[in-house]
Short mmCIF file of C-alpha atoms in Angstrom, two decimals:
data_model
loop_
_atom_site.label_atom_id
_atom_site.label_comp_id
_atom_site.label_asym_id
_atom_site.label_seq_id
_atom_site.Cartn_x
_atom_site.Cartn_y
_atom_site.Cartn_z
CA ALA E 1 0.00 0.00 0.00
CA SER E 2 2.87 2.34 0.80
CA LYS E 3 4.41 1.65 -2.63
CA ILE E 4 1.11 2.43 -4.36
CA THR E 5 0.80 5.62 -2.36
CA PHE E 6 4.35 6.58 -3.27
CA LEU E 7 3.70 6.00 -6.99
CA VAL E 8 0.51 8.06 -6.92
CA ASP E 9 2.28 10.86 -5.06
CA SER E 10 5.15 10.77 -7.59
CA THR E 11 2.74 10.97 -10.52
CA THR E 12 0.86 13.81 -8.88
CA MET E 13 4.15 15.60 -8.28
CA ARG E 14 5.21 15.25 -11.92
CA VAL E 15 1.84 16.55 -13.14
CA ALA E 16 2.07 19.47 -10.73
CA LEU E 17 5.62 20.30 -11.83
CA SER E 18 4.61 20.05 -15.51
CA SER E 19 1.63 22.33 -14.94
CA ALA E 20 3.83 24.80 -13.07
CA GLY E 21 6.23 24.78 -16.01
CA VAL E 22 3.43 25.56 -18.47
CA VAL E 23 2.21 28.40 -16.26
CA ALA E 24 5.74 29.78 -15.97
CA GLN E 25 6.23 29.62 -19.75
CA THR E 26 2.92 31.38 -20.29
CA ILE E 27 3.89 34.14 -17.87
CA LEU E 28 7.27 34.53 -19.57
CA ALA E 29 5.56 34.65 -22.98
CA LEU E 30 3.20 37.38 -21.76
CA VAL E 31 6.12 39.32 -20.30
CA PHE E 32 7.99 38.95 -23.58
CA LEU E 33 4.98 40.12 -25.59
CA ASN E 34 4.59 43.09 -23.31
CA ARG E 35 8.29 43.93 -23.61
CA PHE E 36 8.12 43.56 -27.39
CA ARG E 37 5.06 45.78 -27.49
CA SER E 38 6.84 48.44 -25.46
CA LEU E 39 9.80 48.26 -27.82
CA THR E 40 7.69 48.59 -30.93
CA GLN E 41 5.09 51.03 -29.61
CA GLY E 42 7.03 53.16 -27.14
CA PRO E 43 6.79 56.84 -28.04
CA ARG E 44 10.57 57.40 -28.02
CA SER E 45 11.64 54.10 -29.42
CA THR E 46 14.27 54.04 -32.16
CA PHE E 47 12.89 50.68 -33.26
CA ARG E 48 9.46 52.19 -33.68
CA ARG E 49 10.83 55.00 -35.84
CA LEU E 50 12.58 52.45 -38.04
CA CYS E 51 9.34 50.45 -38.29
CA SER E 52 7.48 53.62 -39.22
CA LEU E 53 9.91 54.33 -42.03
CA ARG E 54 9.47 50.84 -43.38
CA ARG E 55 5.74 50.83 -42.76
CA PHE E 56 4.85 54.06 -44.50
CA ASP E 57 7.74 55.27 -46.66
CA ASP E 58 8.46 52.14 -48.69
CA SER E 59 5.89 53.16 -51.28
CA THR E 60 7.49 51.18 -54.12
CA ASP E 61 6.21 47.86 -52.77
CA MET E 62 3.09 49.12 -51.05
CA PHE E 63 1.67 51.35 -53.78
CA PRO E 64 2.44 50.10 -57.34
CA ASP E 65 2.26 52.62 -60.17
CA HIS E 66 -0.84 51.11 -61.74
CA ALA E 67 -2.81 51.87 -58.57
CA TYR E 68 -2.42 55.63 -58.86
CA GLY E 69 -5.20 56.09 -61.41
CA PRO E 70 -5.08 57.67 -64.87
CA ALA E 71 -2.44 60.26 -65.75
CA PHE E 72 -3.20 63.32 -67.87
CA SER E 73 -0.47 64.93 -69.90
CA SER E 74 -2.21 68.28 -70.39
CA SER E 75 -4.76 70.15 -68.29
CA LYS E 76 -6.70 68.20 -65.67
CA PRO E 77 -10.33 67.48 -66.53
CA TYR E 78 -12.04 68.80 -63.37
CA ALA E 79 -11.87 72.10 -61.56
CA ARG E 80 -12.55 70.38 -58.25
CA ALA E 81 -12.14 66.85 -56.87
CA VAL E 82 -13.76 65.68 -53.63
CA VAL E 83 -12.56 62.47 -51.95
CA CYS E 84 -14.90 60.87 -49.40
CA ILE E 85 -13.28 58.44 -46.94
CA GLY E 86 -15.67 56.41 -44.81
CA GLY E 87 -15.28 54.90 -41.38
CA PHE E 88 -16.52 51.77 -39.63
CA GLY E 89 -19.21 49.99 -41.62
CA ASP E 90 -19.49 52.83 -44.14
CA SER E 91 -20.09 52.33 -47.84
CA PRO E 92 -20.02 54.79 -50.76
CA ALA E 93 -23.75 55.32 -50.10
CA SER E 94 -22.84 56.85 -46.73
CA PHE E 95 -22.03 60.08 -48.56
CA SER E 96 -25.11 60.16 -50.78
CA PRO E 97 -26.71 63.12 -48.93
CA LEU E 98 -23.51 65.11 -49.48
CA ILE E 99 -23.26 64.16 -53.16
CA LYS E 100 -26.84 65.26 -53.66
CA GLU E 101 -26.05 68.58 -51.99
CA ILE E 102 -22.93 69.17 -54.09
CA SER E 103 -24.05 68.05 -57.51
CA GLY E 104 -27.81 67.89 -57.57
CA GLY E 105 -27.98 64.12 -57.33
CA THR E 106 -25.24 63.12 -59.78
CA VAL E 107 -21.85 61.70 -58.99
CA SER E 108 -20.00 64.28 -61.06
CA GLY E 109 -21.84 67.51 -61.60
CA GLY E 110 -20.42 70.32 -63.72
CA ASP E 111 -16.78 70.91 -62.87
CA THR E 112 -16.74 68.69 -59.76
CA ILE E 113 -16.00 64.98 -59.42
CA VAL E 114 -16.73 63.12 -56.20
CA LEU E 115 -14.76 59.95 -55.40
CA THR E 116 -16.41 57.62 -52.87
CA PRO E 117 -14.24 54.50 -52.51
CA SER E 118 -15.29 51.50 -50.46
CA THR E 119 -13.68 51.17 -47.05
CA TYR E 120 -11.55 48.05 -46.80
CA GLY E 121 -13.17 45.58 -44.43
CA TRP E 122 -16.68 46.73 -45.36
CA HIS E 123 -16.22 46.60 -49.13
CA LYS E 124 -17.99 43.35 -50.06
CA TRP E 125 -20.54 40.88 -48.78
CA ASP E 126 -17.98 38.76 -46.96
CA HIS E 127 -16.62 41.85 -45.21
CA PHE E 128 -16.44 40.08 -41.85
CA HIS E 129 -13.64 37.87 -43.17
CA SER E 130 -11.54 40.80 -44.39
CA ALA E 131 -12.37 42.87 -41.31
CA ARG E 132 -11.14 40.02 -39.09
CA THR E 133 -7.79 39.89 -40.89
CA LEU E 134 -7.13 43.46 -42.03
CA SER E 135 -4.36 45.75 -40.84
CA TYR E 136 -4.79 49.49 -40.45
CA LYS E 137 -2.18 49.79 -43.21
CA ASP E 138 -4.88 48.60 -45.62
CA TRP E 139 -6.91 51.71 -44.80
CA VAL E 140 -3.85 53.92 -45.23
CA ARG E 141 -2.96 52.29 -48.56
CA ASP E 142 -6.44 52.76 -49.99
CA CYS E 143 -6.66 56.35 -48.79
CA LEU E 144 -3.31 57.22 -50.37
CA ARG E 145 -4.42 55.70 -53.67
CA GLU E 146 -7.54 57.88 -53.73
CA LEU E 147 -5.58 61.03 -52.88
CA ARG E 148 -3.19 60.36 -55.73
CA LEU E 149 -6.06 59.69 -58.11
CA ALA E 150 -7.81 62.92 -57.08
CA ASN E 151 -4.65 64.91 -57.77
CA THR E 152 -4.49 63.52 -61.30
CA LEU E 153 -8.06 64.69 -61.88
CA SER E 154 -7.90 68.21 -60.44
CA ASP E 155 -5.61 70.85 -58.99
CA ASP E 156 -8.18 71.58 -56.28
CA VAL E 157 -8.70 68.67 -53.87
CA THR E 158 -10.97 68.46 -50.83
CA VAL E 159 -11.07 65.42 -48.55
CA VAL E 160 -14.24 64.66 -46.61
CA ALA E 161 -13.73 61.94 -44.00
CA HIS E 162 -16.10 60.50 -41.45
CA SER E 163 -15.25 59.02 -38.05
CA THR E 164 -12.43 56.45 -38.35
CA GLY E 165 -11.90 57.55 -41.96
CA VAL E 166 -10.25 60.67 -40.55
CA LEU E 167 -7.29 58.63 -39.28
CA PRO E 168 -5.79 57.37 -42.58
CA VAL E 169 -6.30 60.82 -44.10
CA VAL E 170 -4.23 62.49 -41.38
CA ILE E 171 -1.51 59.83 -41.68
CA CYS E 172 -1.34 60.19 -45.47
CA LEU E 173 -1.09 63.96 -45.29
CA SER E 174 1.46 63.96 -42.46
CA LYS E 175 3.82 61.02 -43.02
CA LEU E 176 3.59 59.97 -46.67
CA GLU E 177 4.80 61.51 -49.89
CA THR E 178 1.69 62.84 -51.58
CA ALA E 179 0.60 65.92 -53.53
CA GLY E 180 -1.65 66.71 -50.58
CA ALA E 181 -5.04 68.39 -50.48
CA ASP E 182 -6.33 71.94 -50.20
CA ARG E 183 -8.90 71.50 -47.45
CA LEU E 184 -10.19 68.84 -45.09
CA VAL E 185 -13.72 68.41 -43.78
CA PHE E 186 -13.98 65.88 -40.95
CA THR E 187 -17.34 64.72 -39.59
CA GLY E 188 -17.58 62.87 -36.28
CA SER E 189 -13.78 62.85 -36.04
CA ASN E 190 -12.50 59.72 -34.33
CA LEU E 191 -9.12 61.21 -33.42
CA LYS E 192 -9.46 60.17 -29.78
CA PRO E 193 -11.67 57.59 -28.06
CA SER E 194 -14.63 58.54 -25.93
CA LYS E 195 -14.05 58.29 -22.19
CA SER E 196 -16.38 55.28 -21.98
CA ASP E 197 -14.11 53.36 -24.41
CA LEU E 198 -10.75 54.10 -22.76
CA SER E 199 -10.71 51.07 -20.46
CA SER E 200 -11.66 48.75 -23.34
CA LYS E 201 -8.90 50.23 -25.48
CA ARG E 202 -6.26 49.68 -22.80
CA LEU E 203 -7.40 46.09 -22.27
CA LEU E 204 -7.56 45.10 -25.93
CA LEU E 205 -4.18 46.63 -26.75
CA SER E 206 -2.55 44.73 -23.89
CA PRO E 207 -1.14 41.18 -24.31
CA VAL E 208 -4.36 39.79 -22.81
CA GLY E 209 -6.18 41.35 -25.76
CA ARG E 210 -4.83 38.64 -28.06
CA LEU E 211 -6.60 35.99 -26.00
CA ILE E 212 -9.80 38.05 -25.93
CA ARG E 213 -9.77 38.43 -29.73
CA PHE E 214 -9.26 34.69 -30.11
CA VAL E 215 -12.11 33.76 -27.78
CA LEU E 216 -14.44 36.59 -28.86
CA PRO E 217 -13.69 37.48 -32.51
CA VAL E 218 -16.96 39.36 -33.08
CA ILE E 219 -18.68 41.74 -30.66
CA PRO E 220 -22.09 43.44 -30.79
CA LYS E 221 -22.12 47.11 -31.61
CA LYS E 222 -22.15 49.30 -28.52
CA LEU E 223 -25.49 51.02 -28.11
CA ARG E 224 -25.59 54.73 -27.29
CA LYS E 225 -28.25 56.53 -25.34
CA GLY E 226 -30.38 59.12 -27.05
CA PRO E 227 -31.56 62.42 -25.55
CA ASN E 228 -34.60 60.62 -24.12
CA GLY E 229 -32.42 57.97 -22.45
CA LYS E 230 -33.50 55.33 -24.96
CA LEU E 231 -30.79 53.12 -26.47
CA ARG E 232 -30.15 53.72 -30.18
CA PRO E 233 -29.09 50.92 -32.58
CA VAL E 234 -26.86 53.41 -34.40
CA ASP E 235 -25.46 56.75 -33.27
CA THR E 236 -27.96 59.03 -34.98
CA ILE E 237 -30.93 60.82 -33.48
CA ASN E 238 -33.02 60.31 -36.63
CA GLU E 239 -35.36 57.44 -35.71
CA GLU E 240 -36.42 56.97 -39.32
CA TYR E 241 -32.84 55.96 -40.10
CA HIS E 242 -32.98 53.50 -37.19
CA ARG E 243 -35.87 51.78 -38.98
CA ASN E 244 -34.84 52.08 -42.63
CA GLY E 245 -31.10 52.80 -42.76
CA PHE E 246 -28.22 50.40 -43.26
CA TYR E 247 -25.86 49.87 -40.34
CA LEU E 248 -23.95 47.02 -38.75
CA LYS E 249 -25.07 45.44 -35.48
CA ALA E 250 -21.74 43.68 -34.80
CA PHE E 251 -18.05 44.27 -35.49
CA PRO E 252 -15.02 41.97 -35.78
CA LEU E 253 -12.89 42.83 -32.76
CA ASN E 254 -9.72 42.90 -34.87
CA ALA E 255 -11.04 45.90 -36.79
CA VAL E 256 -11.63 47.76 -33.52
CA VAL E 257 -8.06 47.03 -32.40
CA GLN E 258 -6.65 48.19 -35.76
CA MET E 259 -8.65 51.41 -35.42
CA TRP E 260 -7.13 52.10 -32.00
CA ARG E 261 -3.61 51.32 -33.24
CA LEU E 262 -4.02 53.78 -36.11
CA GLN E 263 -5.45 56.28 -33.63
CA ASP E 264 -2.26 55.98 -31.58
CA GLU E 265 -0.19 56.54 -34.73
CA VAL E 266 -2.05 59.80 -35.34
CA LEU E 267 -1.73 60.95 -31.73
CA SER E 268 2.05 60.37 -31.89
CA LEU E 269 2.51 62.64 -34.94
CA ALA E 270 4.86 65.57 -34.52
CA ASP E 271 3.61 69.13 -34.20
CA SER E 272 3.00 70.96 -37.50
CA SER E 273 3.44 67.75 -39.48
CA LEU E 274 0.36 68.18 -41.70
CA HIS E 275 1.04 68.75 -45.40
CA THR E 276 1.72 72.45 -46.01
CA ARG E 277 -0.73 72.56 -48.92
CA VAL E 278 -3.65 72.07 -46.51
CA LYS E 279 -4.91 75.52 -45.64
CA SER E 280 -8.22 74.76 -43.94
CA VAL E 281 -9.50 72.02 -41.65
CA TYR E 282 -13.17 71.93 -40.67
CA LEU E 283 -14.39 69.68 -37.87
CA VAL E 284 -18.15 69.05 -37.79
CA ASN E 285 -19.61 66.97 -34.94
CA GLY E 286 -23.06 66.33 -33.61
CA GLU E 287 -23.85 67.82 -30.22
CA LEU E 288 -25.04 64.39 -29.02
CA ASP E 289 -22.20 62.34 -30.50
CA GLY E 290 -21.44 59.57 -27.99
CA SER E 291 -19.02 57.56 -30.15
CA VAL E 292 -15.90 59.73 -30.06
CA ALA E 293 -14.10 62.20 -27.81
CA PRO E 294 -15.57 65.69 -27.35
CA LEU E 295 -15.15 68.10 -30.25
CA SER E 296 -12.82 70.35 -28.23
CA GLU E 297 -10.33 67.47 -27.82
CA SER E 298 -10.37 66.67 -31.54
CA GLU E 299 -9.86 70.34 -32.33
CA ALA E 300 -6.84 70.45 -30.01
CA VAL E 301 -5.29 67.41 -31.73
CA MET E 302 -5.75 68.83 -35.23
CA THR E 303 -4.55 72.29 -34.22
CA ARG E 304 -1.31 70.78 -32.92
CA ILE E 305 -0.74 68.60 -35.99
CA ALA E 306 -1.76 71.30 -38.49
CA GLY E 307 0.45 74.07 -37.11
CA GLN E 308 0.05 77.81 -37.47
CA SER E 309 -0.13 77.92 -41.26
CA THR E 310 -3.45 76.02 -41.35
CA SER E 311 -6.73 77.27 -39.95
CA VAL E 312 -8.79 74.82 -37.89
CA GLU E 313 -12.48 75.54 -37.35
CA SER E 314 -15.04 73.45 -35.49
CA TYR E 315 -18.82 73.27 -35.70
CA GLU E 316 -21.20 71.45 -33.38
CA LEU E 317 -24.64 70.67 -34.76
CA PRO E 318 -27.54 70.75 -32.25
CA GLY E 319 -29.76 67.70 -32.19
CA ALA E 320 -27.30 65.50 -34.09
CA GLY E 321 -25.42 62.32 -33.16
CA HIS E 322 -22.34 60.72 -34.69
CA SER E 323 -23.54 59.97 -38.23
CA ILE E 324 -24.51 63.54 -39.00
CA LEU E 325 -25.13 63.08 -42.73
CA PHE E 326 -28.06 60.79 -41.94
CA GLU E 327 -29.74 63.10 -39.49
CA LYS E 328 -32.90 64.88 -40.62
CA GLU E 329 -32.41 67.42 -43.37
CA GLU E 330 -33.30 70.32 -41.11
CA VAL E 331 -30.17 69.61 -39.03
CA GLY E 332 -28.26 70.96 -42.04
CA ALA E 333 -25.23 68.67 -41.89
CA ALA E 334 -24.92 67.96 -45.62
CA ALA E 335 -25.50 71.63 -46.47
CA LEU E 336 -22.81 72.75 -44.02
CA VAL E 337 -20.23 70.26 -45.30
CA ALA E 338 -21.03 71.15 -48.93
CA SER E 339 -20.62 74.85 -48.19
CA LYS E 340 -17.11 74.26 -46.84
CA ILE E 341 -16.23 72.41 -50.04
CA LEU E 342 -17.78 74.84 -52.53
CA ASN E 343 -17.42 78.25 -50.90
CA GLU E 344 -13.64 77.97 -50.63
CA ARG E 345 -13.37 78.62 -54.37
CA GLN E 346 -15.51 81.76 -54.41
#
């Protein structure tokens, strides 16, 4: 009996030691991942600067010549080009109220052409697959391609970006070699997270976030409260859009993490790093926007990045949420954005 007890105890001991070894290796792996993250994401890291050079400046491999769009040897065919960059779950149709305001319901009216590319990750029916595997560099790449195309079409370029779409625009016009743009109009600027999302951001960008993304690859869309305290399925006040509009009810968690990583890239940009061609930046937010940081914080970020040579103006629309272009017409969002595009040339 004593021998049997001894054998059982020995087996138990070996299992315990093996389990302790696995736990120790896991802890070491997490420590290593955390150290590696600090090396690659630390604000003063030489390694990070080298990664940034490779990540954004190696345009030969990342942006082949055939992706730049048509080239014109003589005068450019349009007096004005408008590039619309969407955010999470947006499609080209997300800018339809603005296109109607600019060109009377046509995609290119008179001397203006409006480019509304699909946002990578939401660009086809199987978007959840691409959104679960995308990198924020995909958004930057596509944005740069559209900027280059717009500059082949016109000498006057305006970029309209909504929510997360603001982030690749700022990166392209601050870190990459591009002909630039004349003015920027940002709606619902997602330059900083809302206070309610800060704890989630810290958790998902930590080493534990990898495990969370593996176990929970898709999450339901966070519901925001309306002025009456009622939860809204999408961040607009317009209840008709709640019933009849298109919006996503769930997001791949990877896309959320990529958004926050790109957000950190923007927040780490140097002062006065925005392209010198940009002379005006307009920030338009809804008064009841619960999806992003307050307008004053976004204005402070853009003022720092833009520098003294660029004017930064902000507008807050009463009775509007995050997706201001789909609020009721009397809110005046599309008309305001269109005026900033068109009146600049008067």
